[in-house]
PDB file of C-alpha atoms in Angstrom:
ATOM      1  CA  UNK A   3     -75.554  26.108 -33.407  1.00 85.00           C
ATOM      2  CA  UNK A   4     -77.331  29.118 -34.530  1.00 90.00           C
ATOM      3  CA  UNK A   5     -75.934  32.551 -33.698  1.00 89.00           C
ATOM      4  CA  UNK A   6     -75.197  35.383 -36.215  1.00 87.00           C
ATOM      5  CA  UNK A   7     -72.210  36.201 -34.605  1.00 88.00           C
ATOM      6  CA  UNK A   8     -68.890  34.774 -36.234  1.00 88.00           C
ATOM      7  CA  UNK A   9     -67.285  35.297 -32.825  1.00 87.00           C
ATOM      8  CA  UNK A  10     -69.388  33.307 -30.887  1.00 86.00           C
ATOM      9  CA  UNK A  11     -69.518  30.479 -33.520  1.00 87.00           C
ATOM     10  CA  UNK A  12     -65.966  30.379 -33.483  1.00 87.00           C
ATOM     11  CA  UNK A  13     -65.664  30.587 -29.666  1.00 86.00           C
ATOM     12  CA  UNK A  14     -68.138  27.814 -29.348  1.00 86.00           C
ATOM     13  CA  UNK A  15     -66.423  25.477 -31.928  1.00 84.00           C
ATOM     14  CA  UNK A  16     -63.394  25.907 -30.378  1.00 82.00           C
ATOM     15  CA  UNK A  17     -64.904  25.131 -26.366  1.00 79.00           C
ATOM     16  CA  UNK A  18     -66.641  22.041 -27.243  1.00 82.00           C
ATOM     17  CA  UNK A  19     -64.647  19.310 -28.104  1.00 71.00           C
ATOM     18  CA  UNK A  20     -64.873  17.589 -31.780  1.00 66.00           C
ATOM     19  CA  UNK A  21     -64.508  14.380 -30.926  1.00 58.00           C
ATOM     20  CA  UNK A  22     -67.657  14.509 -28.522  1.00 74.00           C
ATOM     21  CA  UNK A  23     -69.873  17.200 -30.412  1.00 79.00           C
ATOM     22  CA  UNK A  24     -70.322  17.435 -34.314  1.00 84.00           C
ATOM     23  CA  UNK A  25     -71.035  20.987 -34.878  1.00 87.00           C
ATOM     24  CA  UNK A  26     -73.521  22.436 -38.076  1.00 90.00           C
ATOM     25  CA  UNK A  27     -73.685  26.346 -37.916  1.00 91.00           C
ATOM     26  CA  UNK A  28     -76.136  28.348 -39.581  1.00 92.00           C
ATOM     27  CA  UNK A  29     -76.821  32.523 -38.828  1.00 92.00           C
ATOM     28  CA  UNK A  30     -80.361  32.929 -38.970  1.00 93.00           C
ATOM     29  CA  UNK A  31     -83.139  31.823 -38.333  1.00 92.00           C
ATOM     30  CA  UNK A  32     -84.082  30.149 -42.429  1.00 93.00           C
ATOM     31  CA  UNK A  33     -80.900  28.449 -42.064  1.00 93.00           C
ATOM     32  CA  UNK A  34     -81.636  27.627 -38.493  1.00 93.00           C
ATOM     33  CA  UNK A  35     -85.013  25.634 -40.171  1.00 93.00           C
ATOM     34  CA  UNK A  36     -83.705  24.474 -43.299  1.00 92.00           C
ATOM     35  CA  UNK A  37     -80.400  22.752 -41.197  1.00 91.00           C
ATOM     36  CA  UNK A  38     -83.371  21.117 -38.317  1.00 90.00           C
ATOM     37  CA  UNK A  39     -84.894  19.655 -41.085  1.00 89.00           C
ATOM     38  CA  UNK A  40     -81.829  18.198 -42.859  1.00 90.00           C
ATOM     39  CA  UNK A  41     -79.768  17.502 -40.265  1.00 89.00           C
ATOM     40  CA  UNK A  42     -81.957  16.162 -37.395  1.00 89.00           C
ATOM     41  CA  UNK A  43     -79.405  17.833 -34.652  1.00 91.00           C
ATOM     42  CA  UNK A  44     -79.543  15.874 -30.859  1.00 91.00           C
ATOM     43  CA  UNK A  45     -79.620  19.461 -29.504  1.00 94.00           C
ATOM     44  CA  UNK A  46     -79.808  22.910 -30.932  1.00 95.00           C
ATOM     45  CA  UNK A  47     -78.325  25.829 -29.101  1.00 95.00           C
ATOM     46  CA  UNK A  48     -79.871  28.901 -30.507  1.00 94.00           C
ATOM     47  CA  UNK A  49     -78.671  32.691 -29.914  1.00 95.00           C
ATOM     48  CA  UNK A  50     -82.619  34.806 -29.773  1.00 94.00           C
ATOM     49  CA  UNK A  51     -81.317  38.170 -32.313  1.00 92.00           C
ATOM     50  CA  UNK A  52     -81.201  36.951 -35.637  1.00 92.00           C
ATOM     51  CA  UNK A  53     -81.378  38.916 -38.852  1.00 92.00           C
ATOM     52  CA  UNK A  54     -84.581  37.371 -40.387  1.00 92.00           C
ATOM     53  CA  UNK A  55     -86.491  35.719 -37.773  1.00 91.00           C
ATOM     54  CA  UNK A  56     -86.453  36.396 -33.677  1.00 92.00           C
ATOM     55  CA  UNK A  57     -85.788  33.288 -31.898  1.00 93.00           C
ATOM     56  CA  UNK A  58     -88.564  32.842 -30.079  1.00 95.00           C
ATOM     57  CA  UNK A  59     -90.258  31.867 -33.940  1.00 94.00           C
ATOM     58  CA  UNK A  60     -87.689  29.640 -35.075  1.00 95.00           C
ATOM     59  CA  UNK A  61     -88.285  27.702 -31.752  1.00 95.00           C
ATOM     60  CA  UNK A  62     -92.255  27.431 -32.485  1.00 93.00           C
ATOM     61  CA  UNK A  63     -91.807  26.914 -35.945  1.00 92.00           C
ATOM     62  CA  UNK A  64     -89.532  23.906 -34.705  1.00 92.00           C
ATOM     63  CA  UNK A  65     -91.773  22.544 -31.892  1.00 91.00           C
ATOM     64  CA  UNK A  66     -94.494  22.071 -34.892  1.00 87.00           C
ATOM     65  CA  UNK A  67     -92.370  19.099 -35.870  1.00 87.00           C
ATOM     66  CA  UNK A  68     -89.611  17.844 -33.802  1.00 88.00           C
ATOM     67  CA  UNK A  69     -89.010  17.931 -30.009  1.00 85.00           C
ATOM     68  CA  UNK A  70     -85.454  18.286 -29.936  1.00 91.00           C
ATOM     69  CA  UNK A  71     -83.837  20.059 -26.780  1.00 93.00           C
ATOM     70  CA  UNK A  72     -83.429  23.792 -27.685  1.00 95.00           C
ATOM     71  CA  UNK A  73     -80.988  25.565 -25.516  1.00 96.00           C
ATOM     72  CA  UNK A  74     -81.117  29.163 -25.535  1.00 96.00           C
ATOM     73  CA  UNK A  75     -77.838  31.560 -25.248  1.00 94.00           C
ATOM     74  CA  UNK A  76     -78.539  35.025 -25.611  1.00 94.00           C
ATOM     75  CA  UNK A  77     -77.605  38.255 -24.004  1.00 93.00           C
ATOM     76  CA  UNK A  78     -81.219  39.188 -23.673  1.00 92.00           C
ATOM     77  CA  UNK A  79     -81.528  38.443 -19.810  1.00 91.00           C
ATOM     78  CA  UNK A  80     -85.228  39.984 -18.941  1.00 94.00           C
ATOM     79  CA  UNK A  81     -87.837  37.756 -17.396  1.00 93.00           C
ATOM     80  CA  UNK A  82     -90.395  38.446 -20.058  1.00 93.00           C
ATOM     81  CA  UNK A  83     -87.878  37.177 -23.159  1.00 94.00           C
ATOM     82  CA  UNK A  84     -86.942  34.058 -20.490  1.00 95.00           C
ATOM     83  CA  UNK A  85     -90.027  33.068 -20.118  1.00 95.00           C
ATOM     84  CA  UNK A  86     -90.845  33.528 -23.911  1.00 94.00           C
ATOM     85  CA  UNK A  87     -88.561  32.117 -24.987  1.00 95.00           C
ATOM     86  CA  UNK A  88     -89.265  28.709 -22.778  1.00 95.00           C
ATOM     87  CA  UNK A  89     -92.832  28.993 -23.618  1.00 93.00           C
ATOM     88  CA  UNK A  90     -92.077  28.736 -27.185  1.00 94.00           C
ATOM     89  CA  UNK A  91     -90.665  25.365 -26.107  1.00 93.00           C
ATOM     90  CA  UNK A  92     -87.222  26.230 -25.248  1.00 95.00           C
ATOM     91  CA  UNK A  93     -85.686  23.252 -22.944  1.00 93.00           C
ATOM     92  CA  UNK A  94     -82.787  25.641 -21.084  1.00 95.00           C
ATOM     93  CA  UNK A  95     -81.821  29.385 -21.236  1.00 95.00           C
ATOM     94  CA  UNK A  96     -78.824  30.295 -20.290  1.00 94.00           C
ATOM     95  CA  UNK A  97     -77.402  34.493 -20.414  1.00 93.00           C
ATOM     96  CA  UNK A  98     -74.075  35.649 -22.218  1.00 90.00           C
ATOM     97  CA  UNK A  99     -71.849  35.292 -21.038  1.00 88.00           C
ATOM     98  CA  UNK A 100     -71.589  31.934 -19.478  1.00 88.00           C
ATOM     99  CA  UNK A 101     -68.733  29.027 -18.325  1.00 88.00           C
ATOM    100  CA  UNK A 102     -68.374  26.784 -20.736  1.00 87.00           C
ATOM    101  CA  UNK A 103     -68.254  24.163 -18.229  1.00 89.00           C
ATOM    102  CA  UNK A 104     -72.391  25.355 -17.185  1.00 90.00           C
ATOM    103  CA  UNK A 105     -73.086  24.804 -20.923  1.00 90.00           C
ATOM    104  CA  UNK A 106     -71.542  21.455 -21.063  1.00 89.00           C
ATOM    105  CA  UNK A 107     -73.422  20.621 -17.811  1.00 89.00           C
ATOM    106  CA  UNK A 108     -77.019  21.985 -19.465  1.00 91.00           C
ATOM    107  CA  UNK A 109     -76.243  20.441 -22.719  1.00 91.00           C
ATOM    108  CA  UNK A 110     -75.695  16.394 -20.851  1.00 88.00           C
ATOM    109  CA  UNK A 111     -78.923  17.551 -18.962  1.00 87.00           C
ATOM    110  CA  UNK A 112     -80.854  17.775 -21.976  1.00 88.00           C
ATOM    111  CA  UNK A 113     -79.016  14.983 -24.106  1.00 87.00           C
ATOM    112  CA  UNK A 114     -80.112  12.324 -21.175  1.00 82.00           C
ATOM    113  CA  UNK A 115     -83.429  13.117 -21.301  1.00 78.00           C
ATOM    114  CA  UNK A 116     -84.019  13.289 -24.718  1.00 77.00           C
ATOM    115  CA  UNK A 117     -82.508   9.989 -25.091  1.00 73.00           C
ATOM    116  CA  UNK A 118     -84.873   8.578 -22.884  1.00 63.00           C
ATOM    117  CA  UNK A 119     -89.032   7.640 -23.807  1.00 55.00           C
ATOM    118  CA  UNK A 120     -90.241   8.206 -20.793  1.00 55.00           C
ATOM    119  CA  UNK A 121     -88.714   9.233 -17.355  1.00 59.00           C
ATOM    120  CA  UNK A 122     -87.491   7.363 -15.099  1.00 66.00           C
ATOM    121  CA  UNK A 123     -89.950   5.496 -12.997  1.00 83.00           C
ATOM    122  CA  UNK A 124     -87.695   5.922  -9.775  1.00 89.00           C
ATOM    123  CA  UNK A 125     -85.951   9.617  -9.423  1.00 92.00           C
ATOM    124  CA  UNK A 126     -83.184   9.944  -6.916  1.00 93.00           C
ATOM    125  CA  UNK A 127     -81.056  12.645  -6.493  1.00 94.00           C
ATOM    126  CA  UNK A 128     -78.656  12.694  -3.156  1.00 93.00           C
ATOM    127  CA  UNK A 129     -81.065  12.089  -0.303  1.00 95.00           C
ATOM    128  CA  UNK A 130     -84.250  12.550  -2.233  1.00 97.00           C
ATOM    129  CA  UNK A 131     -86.397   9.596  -3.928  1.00 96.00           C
ATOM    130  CA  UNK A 132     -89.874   9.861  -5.461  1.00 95.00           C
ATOM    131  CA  UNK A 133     -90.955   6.535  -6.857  1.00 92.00           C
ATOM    132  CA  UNK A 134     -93.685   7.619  -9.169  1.00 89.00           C
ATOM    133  CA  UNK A 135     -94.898   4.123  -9.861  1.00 83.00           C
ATOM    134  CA  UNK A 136     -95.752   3.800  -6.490  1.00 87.00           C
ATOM    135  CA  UNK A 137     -96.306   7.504  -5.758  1.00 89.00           C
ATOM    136  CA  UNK A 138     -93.955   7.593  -2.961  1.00 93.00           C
ATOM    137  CA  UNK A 139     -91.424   9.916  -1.734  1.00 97.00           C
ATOM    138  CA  UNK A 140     -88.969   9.535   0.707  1.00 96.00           C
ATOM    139  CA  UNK A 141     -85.964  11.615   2.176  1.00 96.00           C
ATOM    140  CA  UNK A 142     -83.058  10.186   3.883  1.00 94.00           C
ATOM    141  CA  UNK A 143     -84.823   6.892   3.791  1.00 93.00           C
ATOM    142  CA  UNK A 144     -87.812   8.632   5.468  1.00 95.00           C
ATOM    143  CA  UNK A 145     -91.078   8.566   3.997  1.00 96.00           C
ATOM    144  CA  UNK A 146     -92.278  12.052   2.876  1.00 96.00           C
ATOM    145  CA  UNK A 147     -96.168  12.563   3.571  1.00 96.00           C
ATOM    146  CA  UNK A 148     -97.111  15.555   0.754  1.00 96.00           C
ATOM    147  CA  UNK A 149    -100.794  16.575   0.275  1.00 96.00           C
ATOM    148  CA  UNK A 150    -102.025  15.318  -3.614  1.00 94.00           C
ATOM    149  CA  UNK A 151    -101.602  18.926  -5.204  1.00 95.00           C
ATOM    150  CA  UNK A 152     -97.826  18.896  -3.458  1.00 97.00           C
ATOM    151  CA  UNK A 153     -97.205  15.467  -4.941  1.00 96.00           C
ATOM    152  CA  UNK A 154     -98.421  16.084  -8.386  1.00 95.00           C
ATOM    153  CA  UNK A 155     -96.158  19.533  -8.396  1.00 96.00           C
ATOM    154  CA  UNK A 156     -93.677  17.531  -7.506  1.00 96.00           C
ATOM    155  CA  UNK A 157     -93.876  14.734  -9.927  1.00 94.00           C
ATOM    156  CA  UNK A 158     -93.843  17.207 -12.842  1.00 94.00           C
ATOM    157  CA  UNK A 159     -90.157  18.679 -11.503  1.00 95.00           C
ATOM    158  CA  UNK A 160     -88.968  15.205 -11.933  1.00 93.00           C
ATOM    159  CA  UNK A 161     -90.434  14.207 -15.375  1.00 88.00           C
ATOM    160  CA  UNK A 162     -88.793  17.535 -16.077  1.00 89.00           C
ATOM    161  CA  UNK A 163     -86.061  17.272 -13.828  1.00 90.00           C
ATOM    162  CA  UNK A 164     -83.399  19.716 -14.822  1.00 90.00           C
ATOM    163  CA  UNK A 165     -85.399  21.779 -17.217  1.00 90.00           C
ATOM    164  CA  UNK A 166     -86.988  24.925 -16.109  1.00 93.00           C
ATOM    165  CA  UNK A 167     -90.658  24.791 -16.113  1.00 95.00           C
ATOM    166  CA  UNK A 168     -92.383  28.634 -16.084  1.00 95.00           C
ATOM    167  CA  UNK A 169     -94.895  29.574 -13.467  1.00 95.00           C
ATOM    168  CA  UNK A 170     -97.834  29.268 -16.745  1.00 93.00           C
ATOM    169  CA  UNK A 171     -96.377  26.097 -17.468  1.00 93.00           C
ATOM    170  CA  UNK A 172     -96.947  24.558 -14.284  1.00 95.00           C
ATOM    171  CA  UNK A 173     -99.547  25.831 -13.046  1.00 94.00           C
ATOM    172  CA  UNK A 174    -101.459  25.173 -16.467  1.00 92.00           C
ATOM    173  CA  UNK A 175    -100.124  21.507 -15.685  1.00 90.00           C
ATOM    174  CA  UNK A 176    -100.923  21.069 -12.244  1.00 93.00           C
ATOM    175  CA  UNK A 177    -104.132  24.041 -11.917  1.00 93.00           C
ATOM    176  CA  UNK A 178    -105.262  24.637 -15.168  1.00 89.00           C
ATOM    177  CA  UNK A 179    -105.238  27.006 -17.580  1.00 82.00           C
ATOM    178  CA  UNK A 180    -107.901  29.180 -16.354  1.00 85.00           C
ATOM    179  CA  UNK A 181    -105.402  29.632 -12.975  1.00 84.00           C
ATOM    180  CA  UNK A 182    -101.981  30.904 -15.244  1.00 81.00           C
ATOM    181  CA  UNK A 183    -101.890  34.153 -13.329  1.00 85.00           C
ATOM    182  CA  UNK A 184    -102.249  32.627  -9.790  1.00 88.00           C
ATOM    183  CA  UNK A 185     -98.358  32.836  -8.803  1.00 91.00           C
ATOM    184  CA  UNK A 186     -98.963  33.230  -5.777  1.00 93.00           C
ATOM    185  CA  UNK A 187    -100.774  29.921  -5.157  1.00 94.00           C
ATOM    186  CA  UNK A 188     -98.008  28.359  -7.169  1.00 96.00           C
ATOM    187  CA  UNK A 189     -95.600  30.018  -4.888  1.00 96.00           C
ATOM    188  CA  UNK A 190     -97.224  28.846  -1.376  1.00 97.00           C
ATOM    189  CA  UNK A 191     -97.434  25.442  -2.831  1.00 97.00           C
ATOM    190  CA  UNK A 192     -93.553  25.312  -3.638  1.00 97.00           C
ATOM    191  CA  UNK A 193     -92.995  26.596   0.096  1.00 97.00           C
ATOM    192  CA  UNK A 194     -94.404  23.690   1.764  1.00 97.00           C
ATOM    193  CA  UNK A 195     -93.082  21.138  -0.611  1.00 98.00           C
ATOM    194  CA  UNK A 196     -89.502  22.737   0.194  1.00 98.00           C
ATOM    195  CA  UNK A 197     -90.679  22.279   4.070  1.00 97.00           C
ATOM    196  CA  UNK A 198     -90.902  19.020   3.768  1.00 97.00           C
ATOM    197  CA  UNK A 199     -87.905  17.648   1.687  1.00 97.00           C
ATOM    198  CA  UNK A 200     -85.237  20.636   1.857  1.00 96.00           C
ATOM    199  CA  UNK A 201     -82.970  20.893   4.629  1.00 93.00           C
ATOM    200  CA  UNK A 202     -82.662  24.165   4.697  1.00 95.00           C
ATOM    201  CA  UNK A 203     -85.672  25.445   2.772  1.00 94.00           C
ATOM    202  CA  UNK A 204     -84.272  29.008   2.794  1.00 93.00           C
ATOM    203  CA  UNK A 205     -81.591  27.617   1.277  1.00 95.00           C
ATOM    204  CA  UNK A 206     -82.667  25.138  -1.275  1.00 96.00           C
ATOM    205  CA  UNK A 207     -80.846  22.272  -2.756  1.00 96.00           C
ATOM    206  CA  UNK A 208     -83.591  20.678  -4.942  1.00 97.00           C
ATOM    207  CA  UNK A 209     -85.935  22.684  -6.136  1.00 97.00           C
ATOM    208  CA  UNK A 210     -84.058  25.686  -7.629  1.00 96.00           C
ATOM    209  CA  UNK A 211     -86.097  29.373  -8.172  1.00 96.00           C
ATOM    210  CA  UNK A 212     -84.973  30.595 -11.471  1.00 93.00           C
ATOM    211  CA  UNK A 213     -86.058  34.047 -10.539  1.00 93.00           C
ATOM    212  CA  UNK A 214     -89.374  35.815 -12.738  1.00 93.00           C
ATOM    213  CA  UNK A 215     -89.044  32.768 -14.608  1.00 95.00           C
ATOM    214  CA  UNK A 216     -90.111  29.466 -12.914  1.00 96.00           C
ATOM    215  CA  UNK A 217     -88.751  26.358 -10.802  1.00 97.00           C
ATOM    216  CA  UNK A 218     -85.898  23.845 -11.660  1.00 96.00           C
ATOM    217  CA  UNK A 219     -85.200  20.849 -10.133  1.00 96.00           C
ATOM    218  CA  UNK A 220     -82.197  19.016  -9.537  1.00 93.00           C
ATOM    219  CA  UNK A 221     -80.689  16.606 -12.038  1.00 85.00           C
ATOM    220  CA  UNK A 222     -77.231  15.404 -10.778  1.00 68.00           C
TER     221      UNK A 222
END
């Protein structure tokens, strides 16, 4: 847990419960690196206004060496430090304040994932199923016909499945990087993939718009 403030130390020590969580504090960002490096945290949640170092370099400085989920809670709520900060290497973001019960939801998110080598080779999520051994998809039991560029978006979401991914980040991934600026080919793309496997793509239950920022989709 890094945060300068003693209040939100304290509040956070007291929401999450000791005999799940054991919690290291440190308020700034040298004690943030020096505690990574001795403790080897599962998770780190990180506040971005420190007193020595902004966030956003304690989070490069810790993706030179160690991939451990980084969840970000700040108050800073612009797009630009979002997707910074996520950039950097950040696995979640989440604004001040927030339900504790959201946090504890992020924090299993990233736990899961981490714990596992490599994702899943079958994703399912309610009526959804992508099979990405077999490079199928299917709703309701349906088979889902996507075009390759639709399937390949979509088979990022799930080896990312409830991170957010930026727009650079995926379309880096999926375009390349000399197409980072093309949003709006990134955000036709994610249209038609919601056509086909949202019910209500106005309305959608799977792939979540985390908005200036980038797509999400669902975990659990």
């Amino acid at each position: 847990m890094v945060d300068d403030e003693v209040s939100v130390r304290r509040f956070l020590r007291a929401a999450l419960p000791g005999s799940e969580f054991t919690l290291f504090e440190a308020e700034n960002g040298h004690a943030a690196l020096a505690a990574a490096a001795a403790v080897r945290p599962d998770i780190i949640l990180q506040d971005l206004g420190l007193p020595d170092l902004d966030g956003v370099e304690v989070i490069k400085r810790i993706r030179e060496w160690s991939q451990v989920p980084i969840i970000v809670l700040s108050v800073r709520d612009s797009d630009d430090d979002k997707v910074g900060a996520l950039d950097a290497g950040a696995d979640d973001y989440l604004i001040k304040p927030f339900s504790i019960a959201e946090l504890q939801a992020r924090i299993r998110v990233s736990l899961r994932r981490s714990l596992q080598q490599a994702p899943e080779p079958v994703y399912r999520c309610d009526d959804l199923e992508v099979d990405l051994p077999l490079r199928r998809v299917r709703l309701a039991g349906n088979e889902v016909l996507l075009t390759p560029t639709e399937y390949e978006l979509l088979r990022l979401l799930v080896t990312h499945a409830g991170r957010v991914l930026t727009h650079s980040q995926i379309l880096k991934q999926i375009w390349g990087a000399a197409h980072v600026e093309q949003q709006n080919v990134l955000r036709v793309t994610i249209r038609n993939l919601r056509q086909k496997i949202e019910q209500d793509p106005s309305r959608p239950y799977y792939i979540g718009t985390e908005v200036g920022v980038g797509y999400r989709l669902r975990s659990e």
